[in-house]
Amino acid sequence: SGSLGVDVATTVEETLLDRMTQLLPTGVYGPLKVNGQAVGALLLGRSSAALKGLTVIPGVIDADYTGEIKIMVKTDFPSLIIPKGSRIAQLVPLPQLLQGETTHFCGNQGFGSTGQPALFSLPLNSRPEMSVTLTYQSKSVIVRALLDSGADVTILS
């Protein structure tokens, strides 16, 4: 009693071998119900997971979602083993605040959006760049470098 959320555990053992986001099954299916009423929920990571180097990506579970609830996870410290039955996330129920605002039915289609499509882009003619001077012994060369390209390695030749 007094807990705001309900713990959610993994149904399989998983080893995170890289820093990519992965989906873990929970065996929990929507719709989520509180007192017989379908409710939405926030899926949040437990603090104990974060202390072990596991990041749980928060998510919104719609009240009309009927598929399996999965946990999006990643780590900055591969190889990280997540044992089967690990309680790494929690569902925090939310009341339906907007009544009759949408005609969209979520069903079992997860990891999408019920609103208008959104596209995030950066115009190629205005990428964040800066001039960098590379010096080795007595030779220098100035190059234009792309900032935060997302690459793990930069190779110059």
XYZ file of C-alpha atoms in Angstrom:
157
model
C 0.000 0.000 0.000
C 1.192 3.517 -0.727
C 2.986 2.589 -3.940
C 2.168 4.845 -6.851
C 3.249 2.350 -9.526
C 3.087 -1.376 -10.213
C 6.387 -3.144 -10.884
C 6.874 -4.785 -14.279
C 9.362 -7.619 -14.824
C 11.084 -9.087 -17.868
C 9.989 -12.502 -19.158
C 13.328 -13.425 -20.753
C 17.013 -13.051 -19.952
C 18.633 -10.502 -22.260
C 22.231 -9.399 -22.766
C 22.690 -5.856 -24.061
C 25.791 -6.094 -26.261
C 25.793 -2.499 -27.529
C 24.324 0.927 -26.814
C 21.289 0.453 -29.079
C 17.753 0.614 -27.662
C 16.102 -2.805 -27.349
C 12.592 -4.007 -26.514
C 12.045 -6.471 -23.683
C 8.802 -8.457 -23.334
C 6.868 -8.302 -20.049
C 4.015 -10.756 -20.542
C 1.640 -7.935 -19.506
C -1.092 -7.058 -21.996
C -3.431 -4.090 -22.224
C -5.871 -2.726 -21.609
C -4.778 -1.860 -18.088
C -7.696 -1.652 -15.670
C -8.179 0.037 -12.318
C -11.462 -0.776 -10.568
C -12.723 -2.292 -13.828
C -12.045 0.894 -15.799
C -9.454 0.973 -18.622
C -6.713 3.492 -17.859
C -3.574 4.703 -19.530
C -0.208 4.563 -17.812
C 3.319 5.864 -17.811
C 6.001 3.189 -18.085
C 8.985 4.390 -16.067
C 12.272 2.855 -15.005
C 12.858 1.821 -11.416
C 15.685 3.641 -9.676
C 17.371 0.316 -8.919
C 17.739 -0.324 -12.668
C 19.437 3.029 -13.206
C 21.878 2.326 -10.370
C 22.945 -0.826 -12.239
C 23.635 1.054 -15.490
C 20.332 0.303 -17.226
C 18.306 3.115 -18.780
C 14.583 2.483 -19.211
C 13.129 4.782 -21.876
C 9.837 6.188 -20.528
C 6.687 5.483 -22.524
C 2.975 6.225 -22.578
C 0.554 3.287 -22.638
C -2.836 4.331 -24.020
C -6.022 3.161 -22.283
C -7.136 1.361 -25.467
C -3.825 -0.450 -26.107
C -4.421 -4.217 -26.354
C -0.957 -5.567 -27.173
C 1.916 -6.725 -24.997
C 3.574 -3.959 -23.017
C 7.292 -3.941 -23.771
C 10.096 -2.117 -22.019
C 12.528 -0.005 -24.087
C 16.007 -0.256 -22.568
C 19.575 0.717 -23.332
C 22.883 0.854 -21.513
C 26.049 2.888 -21.732
C 27.963 -0.080 -20.315
C 27.670 -3.137 -22.601
C 27.702 -6.126 -22.019
C 24.914 -5.869 -19.468
C 22.926 -8.967 -18.530
C 19.283 -8.522 -17.514
C 18.101 -11.740 -15.837
C 14.627 -13.125 -16.490
C 12.160 -11.798 -13.915
C 14.073 -8.554 -13.304
C 11.735 -5.824 -12.046
C 13.255 -2.942 -14.012
C 10.189 -0.795 -14.734
C 6.914 0.306 -13.235
C 3.517 1.278 -14.594
C 2.010 4.427 -13.101
C -1.736 4.508 -13.944
C -3.158 7.729 -15.370
C -6.790 8.787 -15.590
C -8.225 9.609 -19.012
C -8.062 13.407 -19.004
C -9.317 14.055 -22.544
C -12.755 12.613 -23.216
C -13.948 12.329 -26.802
C -10.933 14.205 -28.184
C -9.860 11.438 -30.555
C -11.463 8.787 -32.711
C -8.225 6.845 -33.056
C -8.178 3.294 -31.674
C -4.725 2.149 -30.595
C -5.339 -1.620 -30.506
C -2.109 -3.617 -30.428
C -0.109 -1.112 -32.495
C 2.540 0.085 -30.076
C 5.511 2.428 -30.471
C 3.681 4.896 -32.635
C 1.717 8.056 -32.192
C -2.000 8.672 -32.085
C -1.563 12.296 -33.138
C -0.491 13.980 -36.348
C 2.776 12.701 -37.841
C 5.908 14.547 -36.772
C 9.158 14.810 -38.681
C 12.300 16.045 -37.039
C 14.959 17.143 -39.494
C 17.922 19.432 -39.831
C 18.366 21.293 -43.122
C 21.579 20.098 -44.764
C 22.613 23.645 -45.660
C 22.677 24.699 -41.993
C 24.383 21.819 -40.194
C 26.319 22.711 -37.042
C 29.928 22.955 -38.222
C 33.107 24.570 -37.018
C 36.620 25.112 -38.347
C 39.240 22.941 -36.704
C 42.995 23.298 -37.101
C 44.872 20.001 -36.986
C 48.611 20.265 -36.361
C 51.214 17.503 -36.537
C 54.879 18.396 -36.137
C 55.274 21.526 -38.282
C 52.312 20.976 -40.610
C 48.805 22.318 -40.076
C 45.575 21.824 -41.949
C 42.212 23.515 -41.414
C 39.095 21.379 -41.874
C 35.375 22.048 -41.490
C 34.047 19.536 -38.942
C 30.424 18.508 -38.448
C 29.473 18.810 -34.783
C 27.665 15.973 -33.022
C 27.259 13.776 -36.099
C 26.334 10.819 -33.900
C 29.387 8.863 -35.048
C 31.423 6.990 -32.449
C 34.682 7.531 -34.360
C 36.100 10.280 -36.564
C 38.710 9.248 -39.153
C 40.914 11.774 -40.925
C 43.262 10.889 -43.764
